[in-house]
mmCIF file with all atom_site columns, C-alpha atoms (C1' of nucleotides) in Angstrom:
data_model
loop_
_atom_site.group_PDB
_atom_site.id
_atom_site.type_symbol
_atom_site.label_atom_id
_atom_site.label_alt_id
_atom_site.label_comp_id
_atom_site.label_asym_id
_atom_site.label_entity_id
_atom_site.label_seq_id
_atom_site.pdbx_PDB_ins_code
_atom_site.Cartn_x
_atom_site.Cartn_y
_atom_site.Cartn_z
_atom_site.occupancy
_atom_site.B_iso_or_equiv
_atom_site.pdbx_formal_charge
_atom_site.auth_seq_id
_atom_site.auth_comp_id
_atom_site.auth_asym_id
_atom_site.auth_atom_id
_atom_site.pdbx_PDB_model_num
ATOM 1   C CA    . MET A 1 1   ? -14.403 -11.374 12.156  1.00 0.00 ? 54   MET A CA    1
ATOM 2   C CA    . ASN A 1 2   ? -15.199 -7.707  12.011  1.00 0.00 ? 55   ASN A CA    1
ATOM 3   C CA    . GLN A 1 3   ? -13.297 -7.256  15.199  1.00 0.00 ? 56   GLN A CA    1
ATOM 4   C CA    . ASP A 1 4   ? -10.312 -8.784  13.537  1.00 0.00 ? 57   ASP A CA    1
ATOM 5   C CA    . ASN A 1 5   ? -10.778 -6.341  10.773  1.00 0.00 ? 58   ASN A CA    1
ATOM 6   C CA    . LYS A 1 6   ? -10.716 -3.446  13.187  1.00 0.00 ? 59   LYS A CA    1
ATOM 7   C CA    . ASN A 1 7   ? -7.688  -4.974  14.796  1.00 0.00 ? 60   ASN A CA    1
ATOM 8   C CA    . PHE A 1 8   ? -6.043  -5.147  11.412  1.00 0.00 ? 61   PHE A CA    1
ATOM 9   C CA    . PHE A 1 9   ? -6.237  -1.414  10.964  1.00 0.00 ? 62   PHE A CA    1
ATOM 10  C CA    . GLN A 1 10  ? -5.067  -0.870  14.524  1.00 0.00 ? 63   GLN A CA    1
ATOM 11  C CA    . LYS A 1 11  ? -2.125  -3.148  13.892  1.00 0.00 ? 64   LYS A CA    1
ATOM 12  C CA    . VAL A 1 12  ? -1.178  -1.215  10.803  1.00 0.00 ? 65   VAL A CA    1
ATOM 13  C CA    . TYR A 1 13  ? -1.097  1.961   12.876  1.00 0.00 ? 66   TYR A CA    1
ATOM 14  C CA    . GLU A 1 14  ? 0.999   0.333   15.559  1.00 0.00 ? 67   GLU A CA    1
ATOM 15  C CA    . VAL A 1 15  ? 3.551   -0.984  13.113  1.00 0.00 ? 68   VAL A CA    1
ATOM 16  C CA    . ALA A 1 16  ? 3.691   2.365   11.335  1.00 0.00 ? 69   ALA A CA    1
ATOM 17  C CA    . LYS A 1 17  ? 4.252   4.077   14.668  1.00 0.00 ? 70   LYS A CA    1
ATOM 18  C CA    . HIS A 1 18  ? 7.211   1.816   15.258  1.00 0.00 ? 71   HIS A CA    1
ATOM 19  C CA    . ILE A 1 19  ? 8.900   2.997   12.094  1.00 0.00 ? 72   ILE A CA    1
ATOM 20  C CA    . PRO A 1 20  ? 12.033  4.790   13.305  1.00 0.00 ? 73   PRO A CA    1
ATOM 21  C CA    . TYR A 1 21  ? 13.152  8.159   12.052  1.00 0.00 ? 74   TYR A CA    1
ATOM 22  C CA    . GLY A 1 22  ? 14.832  8.166   8.685   1.00 0.00 ? 75   GLY A CA    1
ATOM 23  C CA    . ARG A 1 23  ? 13.416  4.758   7.811   1.00 0.00 ? 76   ARG A CA    1
ATOM 24  C CA    . VAL A 1 24  ? 10.724  3.605   5.422   1.00 0.00 ? 77   VAL A CA    1
ATOM 25  C CA    . THR A 1 25  ? 8.781   0.428   4.789   1.00 0.00 ? 78   THR A CA    1
ATOM 26  C CA    . SER A 1 26  ? 6.347   -0.947  2.266   1.00 0.00 ? 79   SER A CA    1
ATOM 27  C CA    . TYR A 1 27  ? 2.635   -1.693  2.470   1.00 0.00 ? 80   TYR A CA    1
ATOM 28  C CA    . GLY A 1 28  ? 3.254   -5.296  1.555   1.00 0.00 ? 81   GLY A CA    1
ATOM 29  C CA    . ALA A 1 29  ? 5.813   -5.684  4.344   1.00 0.00 ? 82   ALA A CA    1
ATOM 30  C CA    . ILE A 1 30  ? 3.308   -4.474  6.925   1.00 0.00 ? 83   ILE A CA    1
ATOM 31  C CA    . ALA A 1 31  ? 0.515   -6.491  5.364   1.00 0.00 ? 84   ALA A CA    1
ATOM 32  C CA    . LYS A 1 32  ? 2.639   -9.594  5.408   1.00 0.00 ? 85   LYS A CA    1
ATOM 33  C CA    . TYR A 1 33  ? 3.660   -8.958  8.976   1.00 0.00 ? 86   TYR A CA    1
ATOM 34  C CA    . LEU A 1 34  ? -0.016  -8.788  9.904   1.00 0.00 ? 87   LEU A CA    1
ATOM 35  C CA    . GLY A 1 35  ? -0.664  -11.992 8.005   1.00 0.00 ? 88   GLY A CA    1
ATOM 36  C CA    . ALA A 1 36  ? -2.514  -10.314 5.151   1.00 0.00 ? 89   ALA A CA    1
ATOM 37  C CA    . ALA A 1 37  ? 0.145   -10.285 2.493   1.00 0.00 ? 90   ALA A CA    1
ATOM 38  C CA    . ARG A 1 38  ? -2.562  -10.499 -0.127  1.00 0.00 ? 91   ARG A CA    1
ATOM 39  C CA    . SER A 1 39  ? -4.325  -7.467  1.273   1.00 0.00 ? 92   SER A CA    1
ATOM 40  C CA    . ALA A 1 40  ? -1.560  -4.954  0.905   1.00 0.00 ? 93   ALA A CA    1
ATOM 41  C CA    . ARG A 1 41  ? -4.174  -2.564  -0.448  1.00 0.00 ? 94   ARG A CA    1
ATOM 42  C CA    . MET A 1 42  ? -5.921  -2.549  2.903   1.00 0.00 ? 95   MET A CA    1
ATOM 43  C CA    . VAL A 1 43  ? -2.734  -1.265  4.472   1.00 0.00 ? 96   VAL A CA    1
ATOM 44  C CA    . GLY A 1 44  ? -2.848  1.714   2.170   1.00 0.00 ? 97   GLY A CA    1
ATOM 45  C CA    . TRP A 1 45  ? -6.510  2.181   2.997   1.00 0.00 ? 98   TRP A CA    1
ATOM 46  C CA    . ALA A 1 46  ? -5.668  2.027   6.676   1.00 0.00 ? 99   ALA A CA    1
ATOM 47  C CA    . MET A 1 47  ? -3.151  4.781   6.095   1.00 0.00 ? 100  MET A CA    1
ATOM 48  C CA    . ASN A 1 48  ? -6.055  6.803   4.815   1.00 0.00 ? 101  ASN A CA    1
ATOM 49  C CA    . GLY A 1 49  ? -7.499  6.698   8.310   1.00 0.00 ? 102  GLY A CA    1
ATOM 50  C CA    . ALA A 1 50  ? -4.048  7.296   9.719   1.00 0.00 ? 103  ALA A CA    1
ATOM 51  C CA    . GLY A 1 51  ? -4.495  10.901  8.680   1.00 0.00 ? 104  GLY A CA    1
ATOM 52  C CA    . SER A 1 52  ? -6.000  11.361  12.136  1.00 0.00 ? 105  SER A CA    1
ATOM 53  C CA    . MET A 1 53  ? -3.035  9.670   13.728  1.00 0.00 ? 106  MET A CA    1
ATOM 54  C CA    . PRO A 1 54  ? -0.122  12.110  13.953  1.00 0.00 ? 107  PRO A CA    1
ATOM 55  C CA    . GLU A 1 55  ? 1.934   9.330   15.495  1.00 0.00 ? 108  GLU A CA    1
ATOM 56  C CA    . VAL A 1 56  ? 1.524   7.336   12.297  1.00 0.00 ? 109  VAL A CA    1
ATOM 57  C CA    . PRO A 1 57  ? 4.012   8.610   9.730   1.00 0.00 ? 110  PRO A CA    1
ATOM 58  C CA    . ALA A 1 58  ? 2.206   7.554   6.582   1.00 0.00 ? 111  ALA A CA    1
ATOM 59  C CA    . HIS A 1 59  ? 4.865   9.335   4.567   1.00 0.00 ? 112  HIS A CA    1
ATOM 60  C CA    . ARG A 1 60  ? 7.304   6.671   5.723   1.00 0.00 ? 113  ARG A CA    1
ATOM 61  C CA    . VAL A 1 61  ? 5.223   3.997   4.058   1.00 0.00 ? 114  VAL A CA    1
ATOM 62  C CA    . VAL A 1 62  ? 5.630   3.484   0.346   1.00 0.00 ? 115  VAL A CA    1
ATOM 63  C CA    . ASN A 1 63  ? 5.137   0.683   -2.112  1.00 0.00 ? 116  ASN A CA    1
ATOM 64  C CA    . LYS A 1 64  ? 7.581   -2.187  -2.366  1.00 0.00 ? 117  LYS A CA    1
ATOM 65  C CA    . ILE A 1 65  ? 9.756   -0.430  -4.941  1.00 0.00 ? 118  ILE A CA    1
ATOM 66  C CA    . GLY A 1 66  ? 10.139  2.691   -2.800  1.00 0.00 ? 119  GLY A CA    1
ATOM 67  C CA    . LEU A 1 67  ? 7.883   4.767   -4.984  1.00 0.00 ? 120  LEU A CA    1
ATOM 68  C CA    . LEU A 1 68  ? 5.789   7.493   -3.367  1.00 0.00 ? 121  LEU A CA    1
ATOM 69  C CA    . THR A 1 69  ? 2.590   6.287   -4.943  1.00 0.00 ? 122  THR A CA    1
ATOM 70  C CA    . GLY A 1 70  ? 0.393   7.867   -2.287  1.00 0.00 ? 123  GLY A CA    1
ATOM 71  C CA    . LYS A 1 71  ? 1.847   11.362  -2.285  1.00 0.00 ? 124  LYS A CA    1
ATOM 72  C CA    . HIS A 1 72  ? -1.346  12.582  -3.937  1.00 0.00 ? 125  HIS A CA    1
ATOM 73  C CA    . HIS A 1 73  ? -3.239  11.886  -0.754  1.00 0.00 ? 126  HIS A CA    1
ATOM 74  C CA    . PHE A 1 74  ? -1.156  14.286  1.289   1.00 0.00 ? 127  PHE A CA    1
ATOM 75  C CA    . ASP A 1 75  ? -2.054  17.861  1.856   1.00 0.00 ? 128  ASP A CA    1
ATOM 76  C CA    . GLY A 1 76  ? 0.356   19.214  -0.701  1.00 0.00 ? 129  GLY A CA    1
ATOM 77  C CA    . THR A 1 77  ? 1.594   17.660  -3.897  1.00 0.00 ? 130  THR A CA    1
ATOM 78  C CA    . ASN A 1 78  ? 5.122   17.009  -2.701  1.00 0.00 ? 131  ASN A CA    1
ATOM 79  C CA    . LEU A 1 79  ? 4.638   17.100  1.065   1.00 0.00 ? 132  LEU A CA    1
ATOM 80  C CA    . MET A 1 80  ? 5.430   13.428  1.377   1.00 0.00 ? 133  MET A CA    1
ATOM 81  C CA    . GLN A 1 81  ? 8.679   13.831  -0.485  1.00 0.00 ? 134  GLN A CA    1
ATOM 82  C CA    . GLN A 1 82  ? 9.644   16.846  1.582   1.00 0.00 ? 135  GLN A CA    1
ATOM 83  C CA    . LEU A 1 83  ? 9.016   14.950  4.801   1.00 0.00 ? 136  LEU A CA    1
ATOM 84  C CA    . LEU A 1 84  ? 11.191  12.069  3.658   1.00 0.00 ? 137  LEU A CA    1
ATOM 85  C CA    . GLU A 1 85  ? 13.956  14.389  2.493   1.00 0.00 ? 138  GLU A CA    1
ATOM 86  C CA    . SER A 1 86  ? 13.675  16.118  5.840   1.00 0.00 ? 139  SER A CA    1
ATOM 87  C CA    . GLU A 1 87  ? 14.577  12.813  7.451   1.00 0.00 ? 140  GLU A CA    1
ATOM 88  C CA    . GLY A 1 88  ? 17.648  12.408  5.307   1.00 0.00 ? 141  GLY A CA    1
ATOM 89  C CA    . ILE A 1 89  ? 16.025  10.313  2.629   1.00 0.00 ? 142  ILE A CA    1
ATOM 90  C CA    . GLN A 1 90  ? 16.748  11.368  -0.915  1.00 0.00 ? 143  GLN A CA    1
ATOM 91  C CA    . VAL A 1 91  ? 13.735  11.248  -3.171  1.00 0.00 ? 144  VAL A CA    1
ATOM 92  C CA    . ILE A 1 92  ? 13.882  11.804  -6.905  1.00 0.00 ? 145  ILE A CA    1
ATOM 93  C CA    . ASP A 1 93  ? 10.813  11.710  -9.101  1.00 0.00 ? 146  ASP A CA    1
ATOM 94  C CA    . ASN A 1 94  ? 8.772   10.084  -6.319  1.00 0.00 ? 147  ASN A CA    1
ATOM 95  C CA    . GLN A 1 95  ? 11.400  7.375   -6.113  1.00 0.00 ? 148  GLN A CA    1
ATOM 96  C CA    . ILE A 1 96  ? 13.329  6.868   -2.871  1.00 0.00 ? 149  ILE A CA    1
ATOM 97  C CA    . GLN A 1 97  ? 17.058  6.579   -3.460  1.00 0.00 ? 150  GLN A CA    1
ATOM 98  C CA    . ASP A 1 98  ? 18.805  3.762   -1.624  1.00 0.00 ? 151  ASP A CA    1
ATOM 99  C CA    . PHE A 1 99  ? 15.400  2.445   -0.664  1.00 0.00 ? 152  PHE A CA    1
ATOM 100 C CA    . GLU A 1 100 ? 16.861  -0.829  0.545   1.00 0.00 ? 153  GLU A CA    1
ATOM 101 C CA    . THR A 1 101 ? 19.224  1.075   2.798   1.00 0.00 ? 154  THR A CA    1
ATOM 102 C CA    . HIS A 1 102 ? 16.391  3.005   4.447   1.00 0.00 ? 155  HIS A CA    1
ATOM 103 C CA    . PHE A 1 103 ? 14.017  0.057   4.364   1.00 0.00 ? 156  PHE A CA    1
ATOM 104 C CA    . TRP A 1 104 ? 12.602  -0.883  7.754   1.00 0.00 ? 157  TRP A CA    1
ATOM 105 C CA    . ASP A 1 105 ? 11.520  -4.481  8.059   1.00 0.00 ? 158  ASP A CA    1
ATOM 106 C CA    . PRO A 1 106 ? 8.940   -5.133  10.825  1.00 0.00 ? 159  PRO A CA    1
ATOM 107 C CA    . PHE A 1 107 ? 9.876   -8.816  10.838  1.00 0.00 ? 160  PHE A CA    1
ATOM 108 C CA    . VAL A 1 108 ? 13.427  -7.937  11.764  1.00 0.00 ? 161  VAL A CA    1
ATOM 109 C CA    . GLU A 1 109 ? 12.873  -4.848  13.902  1.00 0.00 ? 162  GLU A CA    1
ATOM 110 C CA    . LEU A 1 110 ? 9.827   -6.151  15.719  1.00 0.00 ? 163  LEU A CA    1
ATOM 111 C CA    . GLY A 1 111 ? 11.081  -9.711  15.720  1.00 0.00 ? 164  GLY A CA    1
ATOM 112 C CA    . GLY A 1 112 ? 9.038   -11.582 13.119  1.00 0.00 ? 165  GLY A CA    1
ATOM 113 C CA    . GLU A 1 113 ? 6.288   -13.140 15.194  1.00 0.00 ? 166  GLU A CA    1
ATOM 114 C "C1'" . DA  B 2 1   ? -27.841 -4.441  -5.321  1.00 0.00 ? 1035 DA  B "C1'" 1
ATOM 115 C "C1'" . DT  B 2 2   ? -24.214 -3.921  -8.896  1.00 0.00 ? 1036 DT  B "C1'" 1
ATOM 116 C "C1'" . DT  B 2 3   ? -19.931 -1.967  -10.752 1.00 0.00 ? 1037 DT  B "C1'" 1
ATOM 117 C "C1'" . DC  B 2 4   ? -15.510 0.393   -10.518 1.00 0.00 ? 1038 DC  B "C1'" 1
ATOM 118 C "C1'" . DT  B 2 5   ? -11.733 2.151   -8.531  1.00 0.00 ? 1039 DT  B "C1'" 1
ATOM 119 C "C1'" . DG  B 2 6   ? -7.910  2.298   -5.363  1.00 0.00 ? 1040 DG  B "C1'" 1
ATOM 120 C "C1'" . DA  B 2 7   ? -1.770  4.629   -0.977  1.00 0.00 ? 1041 DA  B "C1'" 1
ATOM 121 C "C1'" . DC  B 2 8   ? -0.299  -3.121  -3.589  1.00 0.00 ? 1042 DC  B "C1'" 1
ATOM 122 C "C1'" . DG  B 2 9   ? 1.796   -7.375  -4.873  1.00 0.00 ? 1043 DG  B "C1'" 1
ATOM 123 C "C1'" . DT  B 2 10  ? 2.613   -11.356 -7.630  1.00 0.00 ? 1044 DT  B "C1'" 1
ATOM 124 C "C1'" . DG  B 2 11  ? 2.517   -13.946 -11.798 1.00 0.00 ? 1045 DG  B "C1'" 1
ATOM 125 C "C1'" . DG  B 2 12  ? 2.329   -14.763 -16.661 1.00 0.00 ? 1046 DG  B "C1'" 1
ATOM 126 C "C1'" . DG  B 2 13  ? 3.037   -13.471 -21.669 1.00 0.00 ? 1047 DG  B "C1'" 1
ATOM 127 C "C1'" . DC  C 3 1   ? 12.090  -4.928  -20.378 1.00 0.00 ? 1388 DC  C "C1'" 1
ATOM 128 C "C1'" . DC  C 3 2   ? 7.052   -3.699  -20.706 1.00 0.00 ? 1389 DC  C "C1'" 1
ATOM 129 C "C1'" . DC  C 3 3   ? 2.083   -4.814  -20.542 1.00 0.00 ? 1390 DC  C "C1'" 1
ATOM 130 C "C1'" . DC  C 3 4   ? -1.957  -7.381  -18.803 1.00 0.00 ? 1391 DC  C "C1'" 1
ATOM 131 C "C1'" . DA  C 3 5   ? -4.668  -9.942  -15.496 1.00 0.00 ? 1392 DA  C "C1'" 1
ATOM 132 C "C1'" . DC  C 3 6   ? -5.921  -11.708 -10.892 1.00 0.00 ? 1393 DC  C "C1'" 1
ATOM 133 C "C1'" . DG  C 3 7   ? -6.574  -11.518 -5.818  1.00 0.00 ? 1394 DG  C "C1'" 1
ATOM 134 C "C1'" . DC  C 3 8   ? -7.584  -8.838  -1.716  1.00 0.00 ? 1395 DC  C "C1'" 1
ATOM 135 C "C1'" . DC  C 3 9   ? -11.022 -5.750  0.985   1.00 0.00 ? 1396 DC  C "C1'" 1
ATOM 136 C "C1'" . DA  C 3 10  ? -13.338 -1.492  1.463   1.00 0.00 ? 1397 DA  C "C1'" 1
ATOM 137 C "C1'" . DG  C 3 11  ? -15.627 2.604   0.012   1.00 0.00 ? 1398 DG  C "C1'" 1
ATOM 138 C "C1'" . DA  C 3 12  ? -17.952 5.555   -3.421  1.00 0.00 ? 1399 DA  C "C1'" 1
ATOM 139 C "C1'" . DA  C 3 13  ? -21.092 6.225   -7.501  1.00 0.00 ? 1400 DA  C "C1'" 1
#
DNA sequence: ATTCTGACGTGGG
DNA sequence: CCCCACGCCAGAA
Protein backbone atom coordinates (compact mmCIF):
# COMPACT_ATOMS: atom_id res chain seq x y z
CA MET A 1 0.00 0.00 0.00
CA ASN A 2 1.78 3.09 1.17
CA GLN A 3 4.97 1.14 1.21
CA ASP A 4 4.41 0.32 -2.40
CA ASN A 5 3.95 3.96 -3.01
CA LYS A 6 7.28 4.75 -1.41
CA ASN A 7 8.80 1.97 -3.42
CA PHE A 8 7.35 3.51 -6.54
CA PHE A 9 9.27 6.71 -6.02
CA GLN A 10 12.40 4.77 -5.16
CA LYS A 11 12.01 2.76 -8.33
CA VAL A 12 11.71 5.90 -10.39
CA TYR A 13 15.00 7.11 -8.93
CA GLU A 14 16.69 3.81 -9.63
CA VAL A 15 15.57 3.71 -13.23
CA ALA A 16 16.57 7.34 -13.72
CA LYS A 17 19.99 6.56 -12.27
CA HIS A 18 20.39 3.83 -14.85
CA ILE A 19 19.93 6.28 -17.69
CA PRO A 20 23.29 6.29 -19.48
CA TYR A 21 25.11 9.42 -20.54
CA GLY A 22 23.80 11.08 -23.65
CA ARG A 23 20.48 9.26 -23.40
CA VAL A 24 16.99 10.36 -22.48
CA THR A 25 13.71 8.68 -21.63
CA SER A 26 10.12 9.63 -21.02
CA TYR A 27 8.01 9.71 -17.87
CA GLY A 28 5.52 7.34 -19.41
CA ALA A 29 8.26 4.84 -20.26
CA ILE A 30 9.42 4.76 -16.65
CA ALA A 31 5.87 4.71 -15.36
CA LYS A 32 5.01 1.84 -17.63
CA TYR A 33 8.13 -0.01 -16.62
CA LEU A 34 7.06 0.33 -12.99
CA GLY A 35 3.59 -0.88 -13.88
CA ALA A 36 1.94 2.51 -13.47
CA ALA A 37 1.56 3.56 -17.06
CA ARG A 38 -1.51 5.53 -16.09
CA SER A 39 0.38 7.41 -13.42
CA ALA A 40 3.02 9.00 -15.58
CA ARG A 41 2.39 12.20 -13.66
CA MET A 42 3.66 10.58 -10.49
CA VAL A 43 6.96 9.97 -12.23
CA GLY A 44 7.29 13.68 -12.82
CA TRP A 45 6.34 14.31 -9.21
CA ALA A 46 8.96 11.82 -8.12
CA MET A 47 11.49 13.77 -10.13
CA ASN A 48 10.54 16.71 -7.98
CA GLY A 49 11.98 14.84 -5.02
CA ALA A 50 14.88 13.74 -7.17
CA GLY A 51 16.23 17.25 -6.75
CA SER A 52 17.96 15.86 -3.67
CA MET A 53 19.34 12.98 -5.67
CA PRO A 54 22.37 14.12 -7.66
CA GLU A 55 22.62 10.62 -9.07
CA VAL A 56 19.19 11.07 -10.63
CA PRO A 57 19.55 13.07 -13.83
CA ALA A 58 16.06 14.51 -14.03
CA HIS A 59 17.16 16.53 -17.03
CA ARG A 60 17.42 13.27 -18.94
CA VAL A 61 13.74 12.63 -18.41
CA VAL A 62 11.29 14.36 -20.69
CA ASN A 63 7.79 13.76 -21.92
CA LYS A 64 7.04 11.18 -24.58
CA ILE A 65 7.54 13.62 -27.45
CA GLY A 66 10.98 14.68 -26.22
CA LEU A 67 9.80 18.06 -25.07
CA LEU A 68 11.49 19.65 -22.06
CA THR A 69 8.23 20.32 -20.30
CA GLY A 70 9.82 20.42 -16.86
CA LYS A 71 12.66 22.82 -17.56
CA HIS A 72 10.84 25.42 -15.47
CA HIS A 73 11.51 23.38 -12.38
CA PHE A 74 15.26 23.58 -12.77
CA ASP A 75 17.38 26.20 -11.17
CA GLY A 76 17.76 28.27 -14.29
CA THR A 77 15.39 28.72 -17.18
CA ASN A 78 17.43 26.76 -19.69
CA LEU A 79 19.62 24.68 -17.38
CA MET A 80 17.94 21.49 -18.47
CA GLN A 81 18.57 22.23 -22.11
CA GLN A 82 22.18 23.13 -21.43
CA LEU A 83 22.74 19.87 -19.58
CA LEU A 84 21.30 17.87 -22.45
CA GLU A 85 23.31 19.78 -25.03
CA SER A 86 26.34 19.18 -22.86
CA GLU A 87 25.75 15.47 -23.33
CA GLY A 88 25.63 15.79 -27.08
CA ILE A 89 21.89 16.11 -27.36
CA GLN A 90 20.65 18.89 -29.58
CA VAL A 91 17.72 20.77 -28.16
CA ILE A 92 15.79 23.40 -30.06
CA ASP A 93 12.88 25.28 -28.55
CA ASN A 94 12.65 22.79 -25.68
CA GLN A 95 12.38 20.02 -28.23
CA ILE A 96 15.03 17.29 -28.34
CA GLN A 97 16.26 16.63 -31.85
CA ASP A 98 16.52 12.99 -32.86
CA PHE A 99 14.69 12.11 -29.68
CA GLU A 100 14.14 8.55 -30.83
CA THR A 101 17.85 8.18 -31.43
CA HIS A 102 18.72 9.29 -27.89
CA PHE A 103 15.72 7.55 -26.36
CA TRP A 104 16.60 5.09 -23.61
CA ASP A 105 14.06 2.35 -23.09
CA PRO A 106 14.16 0.74 -19.61
CA PHE A 107 12.36 -2.32 -20.97
CA VAL A 108 15.18 -2.93 -23.40
CA GLU A 109 18.15 -1.70 -21.38
CA LEU A 110 17.04 -3.16 -18.08
CA GLY A 111 15.45 -6.18 -19.70
CA GLY A 112 11.69 -5.65 -19.54
CA GLU A 113 10.73 -7.52 -16.40
C1' DA B 1 -13.15 18.62 3.80
C1' DT B 2 -13.34 20.40 -0.99
C1' DT B 3 -11.26 22.12 -5.27
C1' DC B 4 -7.55 22.88 -8.56
C1' DT B 5 -3.42 22.26 -10.52
C1' DG B 6 0.49 19.69 -12.17
C1' DA B 7 7.62 17.59 -14.86
C1' DC B 8 1.93 12.84 -18.61
C1' DG B 9 -0.49 9.87 -21.70
C1' DT B 10 -4.27 8.26 -24.38
C1' DG B 11 -8.53 8.76 -26.78
C1' DG B 12 -12.17 11.07 -29.17
C1' DG B 13 -14.19 14.92 -32.08
C1' DC C 1 -3.80 18.86 -37.84
C1' DC C 2 -5.66 21.07 -33.51
C1' DC C 3 -8.62 21.15 -29.37
C1' DC C 4 -11.04 18.97 -25.45
C1' DA C 5 -11.83 15.58 -21.88
C1' DC C 6 -10.62 11.72 -18.79
C1' DG C 7 -7.63 8.98 -15.67
C1' DC C 8 -3.89 8.82 -12.35
C1' DC C 9 -1.95 10.32 -7.59
C1' DA C 10 -0.14 13.81 -4.72
C1' DG C 11 0.36 18.33 -2.86
C1' DA C 12 -1.09 23.15 -2.14
C1' DA C 13 -4.75 26.77 -1.40
